[in-house]
mmCIF file of C-alpha atoms in Angstrom:
data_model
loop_
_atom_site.group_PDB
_atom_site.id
_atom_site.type_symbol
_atom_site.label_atom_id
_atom_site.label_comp_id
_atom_site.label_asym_id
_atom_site.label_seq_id
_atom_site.Cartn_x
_atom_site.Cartn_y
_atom_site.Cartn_z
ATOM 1 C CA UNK A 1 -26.483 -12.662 -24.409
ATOM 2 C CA UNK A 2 -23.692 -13.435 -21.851
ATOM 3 C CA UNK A 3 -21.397 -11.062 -23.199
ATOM 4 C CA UNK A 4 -19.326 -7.929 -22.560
ATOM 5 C CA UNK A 5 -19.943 -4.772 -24.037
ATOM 6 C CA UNK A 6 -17.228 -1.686 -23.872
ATOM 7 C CA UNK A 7 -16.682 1.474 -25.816
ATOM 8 C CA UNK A 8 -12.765 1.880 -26.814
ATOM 9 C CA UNK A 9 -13.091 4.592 -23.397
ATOM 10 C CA UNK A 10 -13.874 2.074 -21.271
ATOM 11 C CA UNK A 11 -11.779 -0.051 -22.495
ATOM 12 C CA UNK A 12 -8.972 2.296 -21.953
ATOM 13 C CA UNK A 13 -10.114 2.835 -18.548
ATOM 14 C CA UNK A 14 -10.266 -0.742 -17.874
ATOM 15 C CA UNK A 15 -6.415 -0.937 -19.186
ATOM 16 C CA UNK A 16 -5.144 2.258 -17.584
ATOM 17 C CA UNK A 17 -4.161 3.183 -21.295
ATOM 18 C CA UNK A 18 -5.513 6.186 -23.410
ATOM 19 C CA UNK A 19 -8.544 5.803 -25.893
ATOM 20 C CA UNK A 20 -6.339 6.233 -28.927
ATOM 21 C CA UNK A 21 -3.969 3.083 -27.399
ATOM 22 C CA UNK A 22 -7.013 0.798 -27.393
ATOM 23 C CA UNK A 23 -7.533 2.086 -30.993
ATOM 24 C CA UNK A 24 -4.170 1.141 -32.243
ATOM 25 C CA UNK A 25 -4.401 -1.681 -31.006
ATOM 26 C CA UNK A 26 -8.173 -2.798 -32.489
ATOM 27 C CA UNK A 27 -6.796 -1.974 -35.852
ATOM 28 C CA UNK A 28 -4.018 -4.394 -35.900
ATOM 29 C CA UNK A 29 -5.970 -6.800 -34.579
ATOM 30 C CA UNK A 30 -8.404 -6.619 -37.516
ATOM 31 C CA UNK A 31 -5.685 -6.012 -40.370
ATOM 32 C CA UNK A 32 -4.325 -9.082 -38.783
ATOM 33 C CA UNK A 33 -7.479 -10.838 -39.001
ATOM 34 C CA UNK A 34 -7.183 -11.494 -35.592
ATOM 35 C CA UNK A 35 -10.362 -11.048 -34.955
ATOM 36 C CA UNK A 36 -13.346 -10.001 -37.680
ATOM 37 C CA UNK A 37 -14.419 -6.535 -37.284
ATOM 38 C CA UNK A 38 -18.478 -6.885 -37.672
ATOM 39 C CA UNK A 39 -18.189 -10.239 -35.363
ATOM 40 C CA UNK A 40 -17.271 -8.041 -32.365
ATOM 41 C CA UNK A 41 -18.940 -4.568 -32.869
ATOM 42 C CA UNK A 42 -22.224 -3.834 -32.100
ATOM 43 C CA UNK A 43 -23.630 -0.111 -32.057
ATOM 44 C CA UNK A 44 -25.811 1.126 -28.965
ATOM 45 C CA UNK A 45 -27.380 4.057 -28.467
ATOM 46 C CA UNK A 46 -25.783 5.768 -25.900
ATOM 47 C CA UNK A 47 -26.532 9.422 -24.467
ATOM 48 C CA UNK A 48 -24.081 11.759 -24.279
ATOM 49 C CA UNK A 49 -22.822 15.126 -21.670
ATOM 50 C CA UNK A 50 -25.376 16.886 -24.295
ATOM 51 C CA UNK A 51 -28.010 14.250 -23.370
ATOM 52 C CA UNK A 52 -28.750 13.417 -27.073
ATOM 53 C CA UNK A 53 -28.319 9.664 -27.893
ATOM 54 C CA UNK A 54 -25.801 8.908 -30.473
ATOM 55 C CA UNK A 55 -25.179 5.228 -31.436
ATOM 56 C CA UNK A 56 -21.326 4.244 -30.587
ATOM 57 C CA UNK A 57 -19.176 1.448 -31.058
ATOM 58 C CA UNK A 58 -18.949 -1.162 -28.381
ATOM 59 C CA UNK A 59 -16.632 -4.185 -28.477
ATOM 60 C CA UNK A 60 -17.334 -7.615 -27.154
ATOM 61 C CA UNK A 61 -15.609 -9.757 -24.903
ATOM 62 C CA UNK A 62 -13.122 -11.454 -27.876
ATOM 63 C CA UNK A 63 -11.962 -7.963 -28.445
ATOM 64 C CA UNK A 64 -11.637 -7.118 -24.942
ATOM 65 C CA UNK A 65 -9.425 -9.783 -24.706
ATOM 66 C CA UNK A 66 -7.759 -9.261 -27.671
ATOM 67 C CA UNK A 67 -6.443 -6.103 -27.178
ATOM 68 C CA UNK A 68 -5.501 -6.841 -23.284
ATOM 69 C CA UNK A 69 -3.321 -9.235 -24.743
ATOM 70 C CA UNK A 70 -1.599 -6.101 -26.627
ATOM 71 C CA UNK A 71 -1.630 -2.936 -24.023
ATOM 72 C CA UNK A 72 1.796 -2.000 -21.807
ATOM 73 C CA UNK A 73 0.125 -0.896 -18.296
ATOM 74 C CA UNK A 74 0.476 -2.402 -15.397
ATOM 75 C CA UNK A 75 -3.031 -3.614 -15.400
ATOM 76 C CA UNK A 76 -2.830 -5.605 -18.521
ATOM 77 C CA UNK A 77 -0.235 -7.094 -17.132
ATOM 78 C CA UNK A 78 -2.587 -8.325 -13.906
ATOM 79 C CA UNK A 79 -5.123 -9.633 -16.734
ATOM 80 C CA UNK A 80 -2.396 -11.765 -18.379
ATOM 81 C CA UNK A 81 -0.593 -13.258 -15.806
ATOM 82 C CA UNK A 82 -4.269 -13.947 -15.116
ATOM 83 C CA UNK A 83 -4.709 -15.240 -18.123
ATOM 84 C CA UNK A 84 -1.744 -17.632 -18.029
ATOM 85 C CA UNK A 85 -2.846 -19.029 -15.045
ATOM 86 C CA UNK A 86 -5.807 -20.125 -16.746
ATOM 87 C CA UNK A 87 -5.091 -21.430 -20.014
ATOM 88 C CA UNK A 88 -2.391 -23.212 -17.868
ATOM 89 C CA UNK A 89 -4.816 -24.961 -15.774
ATOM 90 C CA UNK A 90 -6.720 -25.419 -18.907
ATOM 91 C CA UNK A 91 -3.940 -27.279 -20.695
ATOM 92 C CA UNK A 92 -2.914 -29.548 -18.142
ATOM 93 C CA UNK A 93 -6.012 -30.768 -16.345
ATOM 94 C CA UNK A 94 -8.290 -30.095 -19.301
ATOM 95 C CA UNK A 95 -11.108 -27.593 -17.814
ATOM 96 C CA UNK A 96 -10.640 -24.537 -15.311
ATOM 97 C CA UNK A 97 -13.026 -23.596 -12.343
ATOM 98 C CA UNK A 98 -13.405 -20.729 -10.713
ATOM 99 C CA UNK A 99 -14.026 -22.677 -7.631
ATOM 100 C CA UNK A 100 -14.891 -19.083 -5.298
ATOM 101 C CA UNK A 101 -17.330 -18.108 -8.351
ATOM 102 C CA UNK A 102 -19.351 -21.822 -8.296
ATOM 103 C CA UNK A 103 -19.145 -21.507 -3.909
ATOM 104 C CA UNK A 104 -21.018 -18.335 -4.403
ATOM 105 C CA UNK A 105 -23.592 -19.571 -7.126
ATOM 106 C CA UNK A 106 -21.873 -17.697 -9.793
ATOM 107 C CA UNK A 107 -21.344 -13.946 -7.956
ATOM 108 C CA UNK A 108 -17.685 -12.947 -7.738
ATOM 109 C CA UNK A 109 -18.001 -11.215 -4.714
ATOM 110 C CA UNK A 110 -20.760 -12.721 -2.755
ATOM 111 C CA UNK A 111 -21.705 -11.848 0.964
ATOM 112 C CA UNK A 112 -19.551 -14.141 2.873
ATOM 113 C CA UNK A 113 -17.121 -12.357 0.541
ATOM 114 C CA UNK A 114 -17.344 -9.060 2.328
ATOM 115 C CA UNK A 115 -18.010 -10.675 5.653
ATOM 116 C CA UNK A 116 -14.334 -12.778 5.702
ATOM 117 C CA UNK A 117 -13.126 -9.048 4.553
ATOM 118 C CA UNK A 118 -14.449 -7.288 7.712
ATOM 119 C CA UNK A 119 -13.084 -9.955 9.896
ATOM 120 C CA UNK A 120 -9.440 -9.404 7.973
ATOM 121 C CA UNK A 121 -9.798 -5.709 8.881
ATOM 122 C CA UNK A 122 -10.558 -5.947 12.059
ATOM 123 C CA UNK A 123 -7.492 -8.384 12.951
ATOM 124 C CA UNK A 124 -5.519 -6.137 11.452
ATOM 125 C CA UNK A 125 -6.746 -3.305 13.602
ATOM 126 C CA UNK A 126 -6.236 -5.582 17.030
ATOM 127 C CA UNK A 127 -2.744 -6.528 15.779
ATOM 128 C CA UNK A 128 0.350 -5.885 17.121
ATOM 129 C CA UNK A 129 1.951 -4.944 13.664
ATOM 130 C CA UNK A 130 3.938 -1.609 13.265
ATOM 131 C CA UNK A 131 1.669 1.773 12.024
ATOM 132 C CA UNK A 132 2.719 1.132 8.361
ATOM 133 C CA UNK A 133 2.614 -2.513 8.221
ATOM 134 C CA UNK A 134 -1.682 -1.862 9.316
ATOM 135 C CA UNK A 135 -1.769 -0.076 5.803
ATOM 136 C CA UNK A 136 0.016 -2.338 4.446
ATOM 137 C CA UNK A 137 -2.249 -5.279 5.534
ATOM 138 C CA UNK A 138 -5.047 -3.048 4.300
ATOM 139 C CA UNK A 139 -3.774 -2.921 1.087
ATOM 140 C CA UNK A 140 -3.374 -6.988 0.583
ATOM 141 C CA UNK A 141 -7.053 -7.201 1.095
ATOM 142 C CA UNK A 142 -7.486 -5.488 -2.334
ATOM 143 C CA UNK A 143 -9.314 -8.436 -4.667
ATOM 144 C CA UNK A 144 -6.500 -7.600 -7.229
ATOM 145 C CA UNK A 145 -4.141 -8.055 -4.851
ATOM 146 C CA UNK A 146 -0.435 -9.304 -6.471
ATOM 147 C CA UNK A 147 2.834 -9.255 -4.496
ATOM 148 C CA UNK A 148 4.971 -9.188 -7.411
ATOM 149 C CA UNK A 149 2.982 -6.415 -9.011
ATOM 150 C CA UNK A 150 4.962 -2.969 -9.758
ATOM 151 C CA UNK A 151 1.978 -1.276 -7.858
ATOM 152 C CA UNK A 152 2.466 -3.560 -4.855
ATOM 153 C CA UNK A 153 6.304 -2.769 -5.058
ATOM 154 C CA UNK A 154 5.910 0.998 -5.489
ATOM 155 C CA UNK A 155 2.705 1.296 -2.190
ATOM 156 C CA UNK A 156 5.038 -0.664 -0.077
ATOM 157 C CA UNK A 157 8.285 1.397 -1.062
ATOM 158 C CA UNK A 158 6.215 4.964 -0.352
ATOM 159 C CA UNK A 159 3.744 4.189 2.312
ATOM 160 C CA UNK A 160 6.000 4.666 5.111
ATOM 161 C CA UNK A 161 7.058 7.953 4.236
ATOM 162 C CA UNK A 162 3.770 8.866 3.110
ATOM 163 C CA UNK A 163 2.231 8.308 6.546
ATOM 164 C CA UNK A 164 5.298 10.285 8.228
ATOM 165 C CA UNK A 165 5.522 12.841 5.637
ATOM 166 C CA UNK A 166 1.577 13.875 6.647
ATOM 167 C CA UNK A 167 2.532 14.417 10.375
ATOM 168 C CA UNK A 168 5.730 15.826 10.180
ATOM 169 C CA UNK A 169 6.481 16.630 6.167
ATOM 170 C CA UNK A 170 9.756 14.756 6.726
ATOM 171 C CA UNK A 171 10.066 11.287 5.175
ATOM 172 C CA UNK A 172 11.772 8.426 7.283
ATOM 173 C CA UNK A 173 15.400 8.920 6.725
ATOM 174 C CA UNK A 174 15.067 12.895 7.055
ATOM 175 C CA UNK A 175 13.776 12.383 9.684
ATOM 176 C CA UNK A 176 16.451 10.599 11.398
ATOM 177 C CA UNK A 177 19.174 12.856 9.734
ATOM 178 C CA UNK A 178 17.659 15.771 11.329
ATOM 179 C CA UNK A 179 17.080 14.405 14.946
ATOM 180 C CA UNK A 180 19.904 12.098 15.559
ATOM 181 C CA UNK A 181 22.634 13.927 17.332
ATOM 182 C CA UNK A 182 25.807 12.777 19.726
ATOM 183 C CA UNK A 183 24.576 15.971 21.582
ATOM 184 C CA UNK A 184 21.586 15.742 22.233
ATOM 185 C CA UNK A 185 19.977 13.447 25.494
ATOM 186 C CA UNK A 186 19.363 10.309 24.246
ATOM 187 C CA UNK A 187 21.245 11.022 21.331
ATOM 188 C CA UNK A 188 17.352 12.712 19.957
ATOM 189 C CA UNK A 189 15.328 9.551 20.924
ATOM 190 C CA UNK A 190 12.216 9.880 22.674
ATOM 191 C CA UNK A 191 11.995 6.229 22.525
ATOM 192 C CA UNK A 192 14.276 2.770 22.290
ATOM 193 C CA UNK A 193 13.481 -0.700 23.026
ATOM 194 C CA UNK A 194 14.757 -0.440 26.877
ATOM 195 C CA UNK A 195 13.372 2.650 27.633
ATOM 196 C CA UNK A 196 13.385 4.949 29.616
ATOM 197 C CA UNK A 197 15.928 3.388 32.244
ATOM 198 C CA UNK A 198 18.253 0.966 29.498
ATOM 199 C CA UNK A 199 20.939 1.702 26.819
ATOM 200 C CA UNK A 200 20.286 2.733 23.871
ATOM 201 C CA UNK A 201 21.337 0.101 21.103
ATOM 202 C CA UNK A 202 22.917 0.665 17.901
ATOM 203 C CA UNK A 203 19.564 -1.237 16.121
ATOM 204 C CA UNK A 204 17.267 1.785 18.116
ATOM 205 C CA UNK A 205 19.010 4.757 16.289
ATOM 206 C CA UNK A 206 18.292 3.636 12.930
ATOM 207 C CA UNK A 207 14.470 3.327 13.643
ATOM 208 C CA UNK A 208 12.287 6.578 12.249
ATOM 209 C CA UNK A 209 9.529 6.555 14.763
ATOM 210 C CA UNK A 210 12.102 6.295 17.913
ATOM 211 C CA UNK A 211 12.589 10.442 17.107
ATOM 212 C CA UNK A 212 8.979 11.207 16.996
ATOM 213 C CA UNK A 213 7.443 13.238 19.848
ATOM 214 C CA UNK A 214 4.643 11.859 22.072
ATOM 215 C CA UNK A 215 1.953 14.381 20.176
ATOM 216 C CA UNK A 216 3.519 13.626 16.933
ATOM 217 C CA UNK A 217 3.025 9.652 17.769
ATOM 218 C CA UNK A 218 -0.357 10.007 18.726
ATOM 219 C CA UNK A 219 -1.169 12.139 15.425
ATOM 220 C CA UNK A 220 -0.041 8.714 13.572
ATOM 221 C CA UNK A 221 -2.205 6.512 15.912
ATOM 222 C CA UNK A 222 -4.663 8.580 14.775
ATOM 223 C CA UNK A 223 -4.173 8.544 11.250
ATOM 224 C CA UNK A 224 -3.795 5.155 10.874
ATOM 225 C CA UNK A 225 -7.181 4.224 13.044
ATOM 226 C CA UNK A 226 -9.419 6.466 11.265
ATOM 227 C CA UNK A 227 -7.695 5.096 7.484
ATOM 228 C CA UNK A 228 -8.829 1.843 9.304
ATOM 229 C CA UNK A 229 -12.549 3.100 9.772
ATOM 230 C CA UNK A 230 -12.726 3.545 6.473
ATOM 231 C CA UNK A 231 -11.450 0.566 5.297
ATOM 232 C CA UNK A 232 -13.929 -1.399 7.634
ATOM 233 C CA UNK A 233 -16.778 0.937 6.088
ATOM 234 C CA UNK A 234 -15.992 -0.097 2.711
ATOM 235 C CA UNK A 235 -16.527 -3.937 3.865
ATOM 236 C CA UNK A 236 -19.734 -3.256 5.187
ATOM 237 C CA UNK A 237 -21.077 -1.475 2.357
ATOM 238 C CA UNK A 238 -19.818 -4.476 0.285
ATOM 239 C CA UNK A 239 -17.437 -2.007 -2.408
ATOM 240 C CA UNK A 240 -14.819 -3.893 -3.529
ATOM 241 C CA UNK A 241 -11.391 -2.543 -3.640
ATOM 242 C CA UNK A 242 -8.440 -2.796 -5.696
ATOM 243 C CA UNK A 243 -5.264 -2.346 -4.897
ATOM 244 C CA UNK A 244 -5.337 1.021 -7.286
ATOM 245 C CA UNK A 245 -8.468 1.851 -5.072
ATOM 246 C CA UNK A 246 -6.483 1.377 -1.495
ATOM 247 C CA UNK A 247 -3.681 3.422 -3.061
ATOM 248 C CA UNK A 248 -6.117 6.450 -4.205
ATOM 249 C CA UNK A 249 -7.873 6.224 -1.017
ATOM 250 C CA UNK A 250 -4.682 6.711 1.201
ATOM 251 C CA UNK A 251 -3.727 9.727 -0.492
ATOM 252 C CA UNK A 252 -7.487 11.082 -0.815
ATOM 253 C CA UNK A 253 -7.891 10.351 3.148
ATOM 254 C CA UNK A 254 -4.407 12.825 3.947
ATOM 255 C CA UNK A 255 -5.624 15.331 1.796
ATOM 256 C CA UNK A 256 -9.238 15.260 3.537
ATOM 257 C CA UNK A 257 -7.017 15.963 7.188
ATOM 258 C CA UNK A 258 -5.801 18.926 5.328
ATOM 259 C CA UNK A 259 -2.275 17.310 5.437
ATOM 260 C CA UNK A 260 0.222 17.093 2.291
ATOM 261 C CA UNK A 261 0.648 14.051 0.011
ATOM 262 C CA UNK A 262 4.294 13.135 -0.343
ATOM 263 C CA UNK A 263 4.793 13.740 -4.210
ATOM 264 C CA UNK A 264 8.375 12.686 -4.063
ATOM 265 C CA UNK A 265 11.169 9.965 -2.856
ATOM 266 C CA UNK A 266 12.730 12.467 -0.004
ATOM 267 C CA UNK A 267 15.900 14.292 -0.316
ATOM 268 C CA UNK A 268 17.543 11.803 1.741
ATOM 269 C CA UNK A 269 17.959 7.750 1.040
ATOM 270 C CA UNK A 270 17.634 5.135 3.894
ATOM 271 C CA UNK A 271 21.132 4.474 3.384
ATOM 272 C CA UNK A 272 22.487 7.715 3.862
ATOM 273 C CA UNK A 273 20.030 7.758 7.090
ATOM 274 C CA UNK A 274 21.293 4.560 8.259
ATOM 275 C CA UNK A 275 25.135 5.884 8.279
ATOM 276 C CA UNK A 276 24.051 9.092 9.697
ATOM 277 C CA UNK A 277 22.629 7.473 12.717
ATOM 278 C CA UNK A 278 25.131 4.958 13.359
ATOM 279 C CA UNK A 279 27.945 7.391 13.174
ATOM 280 C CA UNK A 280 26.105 9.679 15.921
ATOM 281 C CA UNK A 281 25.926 6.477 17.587
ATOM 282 C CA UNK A 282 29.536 5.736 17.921
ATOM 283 C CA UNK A 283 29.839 9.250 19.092
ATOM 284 C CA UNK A 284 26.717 8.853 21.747
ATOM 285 C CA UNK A 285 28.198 5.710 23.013
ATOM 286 C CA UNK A 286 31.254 6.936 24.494
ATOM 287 C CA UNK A 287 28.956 9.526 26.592
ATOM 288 C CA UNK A 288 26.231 7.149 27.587
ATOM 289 C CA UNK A 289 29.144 4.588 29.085
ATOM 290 C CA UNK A 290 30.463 7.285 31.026
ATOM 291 C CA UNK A 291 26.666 8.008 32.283
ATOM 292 C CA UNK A 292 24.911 4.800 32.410
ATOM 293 C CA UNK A 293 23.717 3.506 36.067
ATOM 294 C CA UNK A 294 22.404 -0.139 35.401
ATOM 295 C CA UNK A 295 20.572 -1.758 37.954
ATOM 296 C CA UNK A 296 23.758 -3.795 39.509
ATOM 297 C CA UNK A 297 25.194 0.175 39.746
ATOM 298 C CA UNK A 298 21.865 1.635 41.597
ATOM 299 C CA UNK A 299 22.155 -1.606 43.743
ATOM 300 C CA UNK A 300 25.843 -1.055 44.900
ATOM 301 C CA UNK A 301 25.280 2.748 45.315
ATOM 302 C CA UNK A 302 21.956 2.240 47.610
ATOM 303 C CA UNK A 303 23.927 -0.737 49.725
ATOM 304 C CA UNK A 304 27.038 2.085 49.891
ATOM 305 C CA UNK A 305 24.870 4.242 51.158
ATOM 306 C CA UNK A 306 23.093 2.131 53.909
ATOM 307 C CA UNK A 307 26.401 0.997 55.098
ATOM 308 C CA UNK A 308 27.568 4.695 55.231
ATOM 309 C CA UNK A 309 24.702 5.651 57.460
ATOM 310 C CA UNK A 310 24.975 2.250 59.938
#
């Protein structure tokens, strides 16, 4: 009949909200007459863990509606804003199209769907974008996707640390905390922007991945290519994923390399990290200006040299 059909569980699944939320809320929408009751139940027989068939409730698309109009999750949210969009095309222009929908003769997520998908991936693997940004690309593929989202917010916030926490169980800014050091050569860097022969700048110090160690760095390459495979072998099995999927995945895929999930924020804040460095810095600089040979120095030593021997 062109309808929806879901049981107040799927319902709450749908919502990210528990069964008994999705119940509240179907009750005040009939005491408010809302909606009437015996327009938007129907009864199917539906077997249960016991594999008897009992007939249960199931609500049609009104009352799915309805009651996303009513739920606090993030994901009600999504469906509103959603909504808005459309009842705002609606009122100004005086019909809505789902223009992607009517291109792919009514499937959501046709085949040159999945087939633009794999060719996102696989730019994003052959681009020159930083190891977290890659995941982060990843993750804006998700058919859900929504910059302002609180999901998008909190994946972009964590996934950095996440991805160092795995190879090292340090986040970012511990990281930097616990390797950057006035004492140490290079001040703890293994890398900086003109390495190995230039100065260290004060923009280098405050960089996470500048203290990692070459086996440590390729552990992340790693990481981040296989996450990658997978990706690309969810496009060509055509699953779609949402940005709830990509975040589940990430933490599923460390787990399955028998390394730990971050769980946390860190013990130490990027701005505590960023003074941290910066002081060592001021410290380090005073050394490495006293040390540094630039090229003009090698050149005058090597001609002082020559004319010493002549």
């Amino acid at each position: 009949d062109e309808n929806i059909w879901l049981t107040q569980k799927m319902m709450g699944t749908l919502y990210h909200v528990a069964t008994h939320t999705i119940n509240y809320h179907l009750k005040k929408i009939f005491s408010d007459s809302e909606l009437q009751e015996n327009s938007v139940i129907r009864n199917f027989r539906v077997t249960a863990a016991d594999s008897k068939k009992y007939n249960t409730k199931h609500y049609n698309l009104s009352a799915i509606i309805a009651v996303g109009y009513k739920v606090n999750s993030e994901r009600a949210v999504q469906f509103r804003k959603w909504a808005t969009n459309i009842i705002q095309e609606f009122t100004i222009k005086g019909f809505s199209m789902d223009d992607e929908r009517l291109k792919n003769e009514g499937c959501i997520l046709g085949k040159k769907y999945f087939e633009e998908q794999l060719q996102r991936i696989r730019e994003i693997r052959l681009s020159e974008r930083k190891f977290y940004q890659k995941i982060t690309d990843i993750y804006a593929t998700a058919m859900d996707y929504d910059v302002s989202a609180k999901a998008t917010k909190r994946f972009f916030a964590t996934v950095q640390n996440k991805l160092h926490w795995a190879i090292h169980s340090h986040t970012a800014a511990e990281v930097i905390v616990n390797r950057a050091s006035h004492q140490k050569d290079n001040m703890g860097l293994t890398t900086w922007k003109d390495a190995p022969s230039g100065k260290i700048q004060k923009f280098d110090v405050a960089v996470a991945k500048n203290y990692l160690t070459e086996n440590e760095m390729q552990q992340l390459q790693r990481l981040v290519s296989a996450y990658l495979d997978i990706a690309e072998d969810m496009a060509l099995r055509h699953i779609p994923m949402t940005m709830e999927d990509w975040e589940t995945r990430l933490n599923r895929f460390i787990e399955a390399t028998d390394r730990k999930v971050l769980q946390n924020t860190g013990k130490v804040t990027a701005e505590i990290a960023r003074v941290h460095a910066e002081s060592e810095f001021e410290k380090y600089r005073i050394i490495q200006d006293r040390m540094f040979e630039s090229d003009f120095d090698r050149e005058m030593k090597q001609l002082e040299n020559k004319t010493k021997k002549e």
